[in-house]
Coordinates of C-alpha atoms in Angstrom, one line a residue:
M1453 CA -52.5 6.4 -8.6
K1454 CA -50.8 8.2 -5.7
R1455 CA -47.5 8.0 -7.4
A1456 CA -48.9 9.3 -10.7
V1457 CA -50.5 12.3 -8.9
S1458 CA -47.2 12.9 -7.1
A1459 CA -45.2 12.9 -10.2
L1460 CA -47.7 15.2 -11.9
W1461 CA -47.5 17.7 -9.0
A1462 CA -43.8 17.5 -9.0
R1463 CA -43.6 18.5 -12.7
C1464 CA -46.0 21.4 -12.2
A1465 CA -44.0 22.6 -9.2
V1466 CA -40.7 22.4 -11.2
R1467 CA -42.2 24.7 -13.9
Q1468 CA -43.3 27.2 -11.3
A1469 CA -39.9 27.2 -9.5
Y1470 CA -37.7 27.3 -12.7
P1471 CA -39.4 29.6 -15.2
Y1472 CA -36.4 31.6 -16.2
T1473 CA -34.9 29.1 -18.8
T1474 CA -37.6 30.2 -21.3
T1475 CA -35.9 33.6 -21.8
T1476 CA -32.7 32.1 -23.3
S1477 CA -32.1 32.9 -27.0
S1478 CA -30.7 29.4 -27.7
S1479 CA -33.0 26.4 -28.1
P1480 CA -33.0 23.8 -25.4
E1481 CA -31.2 20.6 -25.9
V1482 CA -32.9 17.8 -27.5
G1483 CA -35.3 16.0 -24.9
A1484 CA -35.3 18.9 -22.6
S1485 CA -38.3 20.9 -21.7
A1486 CA -38.2 24.8 -21.1
S1487 CA -38.5 24.0 -17.4
E1488 CA -35.3 21.8 -17.2
A1489 CA -33.2 23.4 -20.1
W1490 CA -29.9 25.0 -18.9
D1491 CA -30.0 28.9 -19.2
G1492 CA -26.2 29.3 -19.1
R1493 CA -26.3 31.7 -16.1
F1494 CA -22.8 30.3 -14.9
R1495 CA -20.2 28.1 -16.7
L1496 CA -20.4 24.3 -16.3
H1497 CA -17.2 22.5 -16.1
K1498 CA -17.1 19.5 -18.1
P1499 CA -13.8 18.2 -16.7
R1500 CA -15.4 18.1 -13.2
G1501 CA -18.3 16.1 -14.5
Q1502 CA -20.7 18.9 -14.4
H1503 CA -23.4 17.6 -17.0
L1504 CA -27.0 18.5 -16.1
L1505 CA -29.7 16.0 -16.8
T1506 CA -32.5 18.0 -18.6
N1507 CA -34.9 15.4 -19.9
P1508 CA -38.1 15.5 -17.7
R1509 CA -39.2 12.0 -18.7
V1510 CA -35.9 10.5 -17.7
L1511 CA -35.9 12.6 -14.5
D1512 CA -39.2 11.2 -13.6
A1513 CA -38.2 7.6 -14.5
I1514 CA -35.3 7.8 -12.2
V1515 CA -37.5 8.8 -9.3
R1516 CA -40.0 6.2 -10.2
R1517 CA -37.4 3.4 -10.4
A1518 CA -35.8 4.6 -7.0
A1519 CA -38.9 3.0 -5.3
I1520 CA -39.0 5.7 -2.7
S1521 CA -41.2 4.9 0.4
S1522 CA -43.1 7.3 2.7
G1523 CA -40.7 8.7 5.3
D1524 CA -37.4 7.8 3.5
A1525 CA -34.4 9.8 4.1
I1526 CA -32.7 10.2 0.6
L1527 CA -29.1 11.0 -0.1
E1528 CA -28.4 12.9 -3.3
V1529 CA -24.8 13.3 -4.6
G1530 CA -24.1 16.1 -7.0
P1531 CA -27.6 17.8 -7.2
G1532 CA -26.5 20.4 -9.7
T1533 CA -29.2 23.0 -10.2
G1534 CA -31.8 20.8 -8.7
N1535 CA -33.7 19.1 -11.6
L1536 CA -33.6 15.7 -9.8
T1537 CA -33.7 17.3 -6.4
A1538 CA -37.1 19.1 -7.1
R1539 CA -38.6 15.7 -7.9
L1540 CA -37.2 14.0 -4.9
L1541 CA -38.4 16.6 -2.6
A1542 CA -41.9 16.3 -4.1
S1543 CA -41.9 12.5 -3.4
H1544 CA -43.2 10.7 -0.3
A1545 CA -39.6 11.1 1.2
A1546 CA -39.4 12.7 4.7
R1547 CA -36.2 14.6 3.7
V1548 CA -33.3 15.0 1.2
V1549 CA -29.8 15.5 1.9
A1550 CA -27.8 16.8 -1.0
V1551 CA -24.0 16.8 -1.2
E1552 CA -22.5 19.3 -3.5
I1553 CA -18.9 20.7 -3.9
D1554 CA -19.6 23.7 -6.2
P1555 CA -20.8 26.7 -4.3
R1556 CA -22.7 28.0 -7.3
M1557 CA -24.7 24.8 -7.4
V1558 CA -25.3 24.9 -3.5
E1559 CA -26.9 28.3 -4.0
S1560 CA -29.0 27.2 -7.0
V1561 CA -30.4 24.1 -5.5
T1562 CA -31.1 25.9 -2.3
A1563 CA -32.9 28.7 -3.9
R1564 CA -35.0 26.1 -6.0
A1565 CA -36.2 24.2 -2.9
A1566 CA -37.1 27.6 -1.4
A1567 CA -39.2 28.5 -4.5
L1568 CA -40.9 25.3 -4.4
G1569 CA -41.8 25.8 -0.7
L1570 CA -39.8 22.7 0.2
A1571 CA -36.8 24.1 1.8
D1572 CA -37.7 22.5 5.1
K1573 CA -37.2 19.1 3.4
L1574 CA -33.7 19.8 2.0
T1575 CA -30.3 19.8 3.8
V1576 CA -27.4 20.7 1.5
I1577 CA -23.9 19.5 2.6
A1578 CA -21.2 21.6 0.9
G1579 CA -18.2 19.6 0.4
D1580 CA -16.5 16.7 -1.5
A1581 CA -18.9 13.6 -1.6
V1582 CA -15.8 11.3 -1.3
E1583 CA -14.5 13.1 1.8
V1584 CA -17.5 14.3 3.8
E1585 CA -19.4 12.0 6.3
F1586 CA -22.9 11.2 5.1
P1587 CA -25.9 11.3 7.7
E1588 CA -28.0 8.3 7.9
F1589 CA -30.2 7.6 4.9
D1590 CA -32.5 5.0 3.5
V1591 CA -31.9 5.3 -0.3
C1592 CA -29.3 7.1 -2.4
V1593 CA -30.5 8.6 -5.7
A1594 CA -27.9 10.5 -7.8
N1595 CA -26.5 11.4 -11.1
I1596 CA -22.8 10.9 -10.1
P1597 CA -20.0 12.8 -11.6
Y1598 CA -18.2 10.1 -13.7
G1599 CA -14.7 10.9 -12.1
I1600 CA -15.9 9.9 -8.6
S1601 CA -18.1 6.7 -9.6
S1602 CA -15.7 4.0 -8.2
P1603 CA -14.6 5.7 -4.9
L1604 CA -18.2 6.8 -4.2
I1605 CA -19.6 3.2 -4.6
A1606 CA -16.7 1.9 -2.4
K1607 CA -17.6 4.5 0.2
L1608 CA -21.4 3.5 0.0
L1609 CA -20.8 -0.3 0.1
F1610 CA -17.7 -0.6 2.5
G1611 CA -18.2 2.4 4.7
P1612 CA -20.4 2.4 7.9
Y1613 CA -23.7 3.1 5.9
R1614 CA -26.8 1.0 6.0
F1615 CA -29.2 1.7 3.3
R1616 CA -31.9 -0.1 1.3
T1617 CA -30.9 0.8 -2.4
A1618 CA -28.7 3.1 -4.4
T1619 CA -30.1 4.1 -7.8
L1620 CA -27.2 5.7 -9.8
L1621 CA -26.8 7.3 -13.1
L1622 CA -23.3 6.2 -14.4
Q1623 CA -21.3 6.3 -17.5
K1624 CA -22.6 3.6 -19.6
E1625 CA -19.3 1.7 -20.0
F1626 CA -18.7 1.9 -16.3
A1627 CA -22.2 0.6 -15.5
R1628 CA -21.7 -2.4 -17.9
R1629 CA -18.6 -3.3 -16.0
L1630 CA -20.5 -2.8 -12.8
V1631 CA -23.2 -5.4 -13.7
A1632 CA -20.9 -8.0 -15.5
T1633 CA -21.0 -11.5 -14.4
P1634 CA -18.2 -14.3 -14.4
G1635 CA -17.6 -15.4 -17.9
D1636 CA -18.6 -12.2 -19.6
G1637 CA -16.0 -10.4 -21.6
E1638 CA -16.3 -7.3 -19.4
Y1639 CA -16.1 -9.1 -16.0
N1640 CA -13.6 -7.4 -13.7
R1641 CA -12.3 -6.5 -10.4
L1642 CA -15.0 -3.8 -9.9
A1643 CA -17.9 -6.3 -10.5
A1644 CA -16.2 -8.9 -8.2
N1645 CA -15.7 -6.4 -5.4
V1646 CA -19.3 -4.9 -5.6
R1647 CA -20.9 -8.3 -5.8
L1648 CA -19.2 -9.3 -2.7
V1649 CA -21.6 -7.4 -0.6
A1650 CA -24.5 -6.3 -2.9
D1651 CA -26.8 -7.3 -5.8
V1652 CA -26.6 -5.0 -9.1
R1653 CA -28.9 -4.6 -11.9
L1654 CA -29.1 -2.4 -15.0
L1655 CA -32.5 -0.4 -15.0
M1656 CA -32.2 1.6 -18.2
D1657 CA -29.9 3.5 -20.7
V1658 CA -29.9 7.3 -21.0
S1659 CA -28.7 9.1 -24.1
K1660 CA -26.0 11.7 -23.9
R1661 CA -28.3 14.0 -25.7
D1662 CA -30.3 14.3 -22.5
F1663 CA -27.5 16.2 -20.7
V1664 CA -26.1 19.8 -20.9
P1665 CA -23.3 20.2 -21.8
M1666 CA -23.6 16.9 -23.8
P1667 CA -21.1 14.4 -22.7
R1668 CA -19.1 12.2 -25.1
V1669 CA -20.8 8.9 -23.9
D1670 CA -24.2 7.7 -22.9
S1671 CA -25.3 6.8 -19.5
S1672 CA -27.0 4.0 -17.8
L1673 CA -29.1 3.8 -14.5
V1674 CA -28.3 1.0 -12.2
E1675 CA -29.6 -0.2 -8.9
I1676 CA -27.3 -1.4 -6.1
R1677 CA -28.9 -3.3 -3.3
P1678 CA -26.8 -4.3 -0.3
R1679 CA -27.3 -7.7 1.1
G1680 CA -27.1 -6.9 4.6
I1681 CA -25.2 -10.1 5.5
A1682 CA -21.5 -10.6 6.3
P1683 CA -19.4 -11.4 3.2
G1684 CA -17.6 -14.3 4.9
V1685 CA -14.2 -12.8 4.3
D1686 CA -12.0 -9.9 5.6
V1687 CA -12.9 -7.0 3.3
S1688 CA -9.5 -5.4 3.4
E1689 CA -7.9 -8.6 2.6
W1690 CA -10.4 -9.4 -0.3
L1691 CA -9.8 -6.0 -1.9
A1692 CA -6.0 -6.6 -1.8
F1693 CA -6.5 -10.2 -3.2
T1694 CA -8.7 -9.1 -6.1
R1695 CA -6.2 -6.6 -7.0
A1696 CA -3.6 -9.3 -7.4
C1697 CA -6.0 -11.4 -9.3
F1698 CA -7.4 -9.0 -11.8
G1699 CA -4.2 -6.9 -12.4
Q1700 CA -3.3 -9.5 -15.2
K1701 CA -6.9 -10.8 -15.9
N1702 CA -5.9 -12.4 -19.2
K1703 CA -3.4 -14.7 -17.5
T1704 CA -4.6 -17.8 -15.5
L1705 CA -4.5 -17.6 -11.8
G1706 CA -1.7 -20.2 -11.8
A1707 CA 0.5 -17.9 -14.1
I1708 CA -0.2 -14.9 -11.9
F1709 CA 0.7 -16.4 -8.7
K1710 CA 3.8 -18.3 -9.8
Q1711 CA 5.5 -15.1 -11.2
K1712 CA 8.7 -14.5 -9.2
R1713 CA 7.6 -10.8 -8.4
M1714 CA 4.2 -11.7 -7.1
V1715 CA 5.6 -14.5 -4.9
M1716 CA 8.2 -12.1 -3.5
E1717 CA 5.7 -9.4 -2.9
L1718 CA 3.2 -11.8 -1.1
F1719 CA 6.1 -13.3 0.9
G1720 CA 7.0 -9.8 2.1
R1721 CA 3.5 -8.9 3.0
S1722 CA 2.8 -12.2 4.7
Q1723 CA 5.9 -11.8 6.9
R1724 CA 4.9 -8.3 7.8
A1725 CA 1.2 -8.5 7.9
E1726 CA 0.7 -6.5 11.1
E1727 CA 2.9 -3.7 9.7
C1728 CA 0.8 -3.5 6.6
A1729 CA -2.5 -4.0 8.0
G1730 CA -4.9 -1.2 7.5
G1731 CA -8.6 -0.2 7.0
V1732 CA -10.6 -0.6 3.8
S1733 CA -9.3 1.5 0.9
L1734 CA -12.4 3.3 -0.4
G1735 CA -10.8 4.2 -3.8
A1736 CA -9.8 0.7 -4.7
L1737 CA -12.8 -1.1 -6.3
D1738 CA -11.2 -1.2 -9.8
G1739 CA -8.0 -0.5 -11.5
D1740 CA -5.0 -2.8 -11.7
S1741 CA -2.2 -1.0 -10.0
G1742 CA -1.0 -1.7 -6.5
E1743 CA -1.7 1.0 -4.0
D1744 CA 1.5 0.4 -1.8
D1745 CA 4.7 -1.0 -2.0
C1746 CA 4.6 -3.0 1.3
G1747 CA 6.7 -6.2 0.9
E1748 CA 9.3 -4.7 -1.4
T1749 CA 12.6 -3.4 -0.4
D1750 CA 13.6 0.3 -0.5
D1751 CA 15.7 -0.1 -3.7
G1752 CA 12.7 -1.7 -5.6
S1753 CA 14.2 -5.2 -5.8
N1754 CA 12.3 -8.5 -5.2
R1755 CA 14.7 -9.7 -2.6
A1756 CA 13.3 -10.9 0.7
V1757 CA 15.8 -9.4 3.1
G1758 CA 16.7 -11.6 6.1
F1759 CA 15.2 -14.8 4.7
S1760 CA 16.7 -17.7 3.1
E1761 CA 16.0 -19.1 -0.3
E1762 CA 14.6 -22.4 1.4
E1763 CA 12.1 -20.2 3.3
V1764 CA 11.0 -18.4 0.1
A1765 CA 10.7 -21.7 -1.9
A1766 CA 8.7 -23.2 0.9
F1767 CA 6.4 -20.2 0.7
K1768 CA 6.1 -20.6 -3.0
E1769 CA 4.9 -24.3 -2.5
R1770 CA 2.3 -23.1 -0.1
V1771 CA 1.0 -20.6 -2.7
A1772 CA 1.0 -23.4 -5.4
G1773 CA -0.7 -25.7 -2.9
A1774 CA -3.6 -23.5 -2.4
L1775 CA -4.2 -23.1 -6.1
D1776 CA -4.1 -26.9 -6.6
T1777 CA -6.5 -27.6 -3.8
A1778 CA -8.9 -25.0 -5.1
E1779 CA -8.6 -26.4 -8.6
L1780 CA -8.3 -22.9 -10.1
A1781 CA -4.7 -22.8 -11.4
G1782 CA -5.8 -23.1 -15.0
K1783 CA -8.7 -20.5 -14.8
R1784 CA -8.7 -16.8 -15.7
P1785 CA -9.9 -14.6 -13.0
S1786 CA -12.7 -13.4 -15.3
K1787 CA -14.2 -16.9 -15.4
V1788 CA -14.2 -17.5 -11.7
S1789 CA -17.2 -16.9 -9.4
N1790 CA -17.0 -15.0 -6.1
D1791 CA -17.6 -18.1 -4.1
E1792 CA -14.6 -19.8 -5.9
L1793 CA -12.4 -16.7 -5.2
K1794 CA -13.5 -16.6 -1.5
R1795 CA -12.5 -20.3 -1.1
L1796 CA -9.1 -19.6 -2.8
L1797 CA -8.6 -16.7 -0.5
R1798 CA -9.4 -18.8 2.6
L1799 CA -7.0 -21.5 1.4
F1800 CA -4.2 -18.8 0.9
N1801 CA -4.7 -17.4 4.4
K1802 CA -4.8 -20.8 6.0
R1803 CA -1.4 -21.4 4.6
G1804 CA -0.1 -18.0 5.8
V1805 CA -0.3 -16.2 2.6
R1806 CA -1.4 -12.6 3.1
F1807 CA -2.4 -9.9 0.6
Q1808 CA -2.4 -6.7 2.7

């Protein structure tokens, strides 16, 4: 009952704080009420992912699905003009921190909170969400610009943050890849990396017609819930390992790791593990391209300078031995569970095979 009253109060407050959209000459987008429809007072940049969610029923559903508790600190990324922010401020949360890179949006969402009489609950951080440091928060609720979905999720899950849930509105295709499981045709490196540290579930789909300007694709709302327990492997090593596994996901693991180029790159990395060691790469949850050339010579060849053919052959045998012990040489990475992949990584590392 309290949630219903809160949601009703939020809708009424939004209408009072955002009445000027009713004066536009064009009709609102399908699914948008007069209070949320975009009035076109400044230009929205589609290439930057500026698509405003305007359907009040969807906005209400997002806040409801976020399961916000009394006293929560909420992190919102990309608040835009504040359609979702207004509802978060009207919830039982203690405060909302919104991160926004566009100065025009910063001004808009700040003014909207003031009009609602809730400015004391809002803090706006002006900057790039991938680059700025987040304050402590309990839940993240956001309509994420499509272009930063992967690095932002990486930052949330593999950064220093401890939070209960992230309820994120993502491009539908990206969301399907995110929630894929081993054996699915869409299972990929992104899903494997996220599932190392969190549980993910699909909450609902959102039509592209509920946004202004209308994007080319539909969206989906997902919930990411960190497990709060250690993954059992070195995270940096795991991210580099899955990059090698899923770079050619239609090949078997045996075929991937028996390629001459792969063997030579791993040999070079393993011999210079300390030189190549580094922190977690926060932009590396998906994609299949290597992010460094450690292990290759300056001329781009696959020779291991300073080592004999016998040493390289022995290393190749260690790689094959790990695959045979794990009984995964004949399987494609998209068919293998994270537990199986973690076991294979441990076997590789035990034999001196390093991935970063």
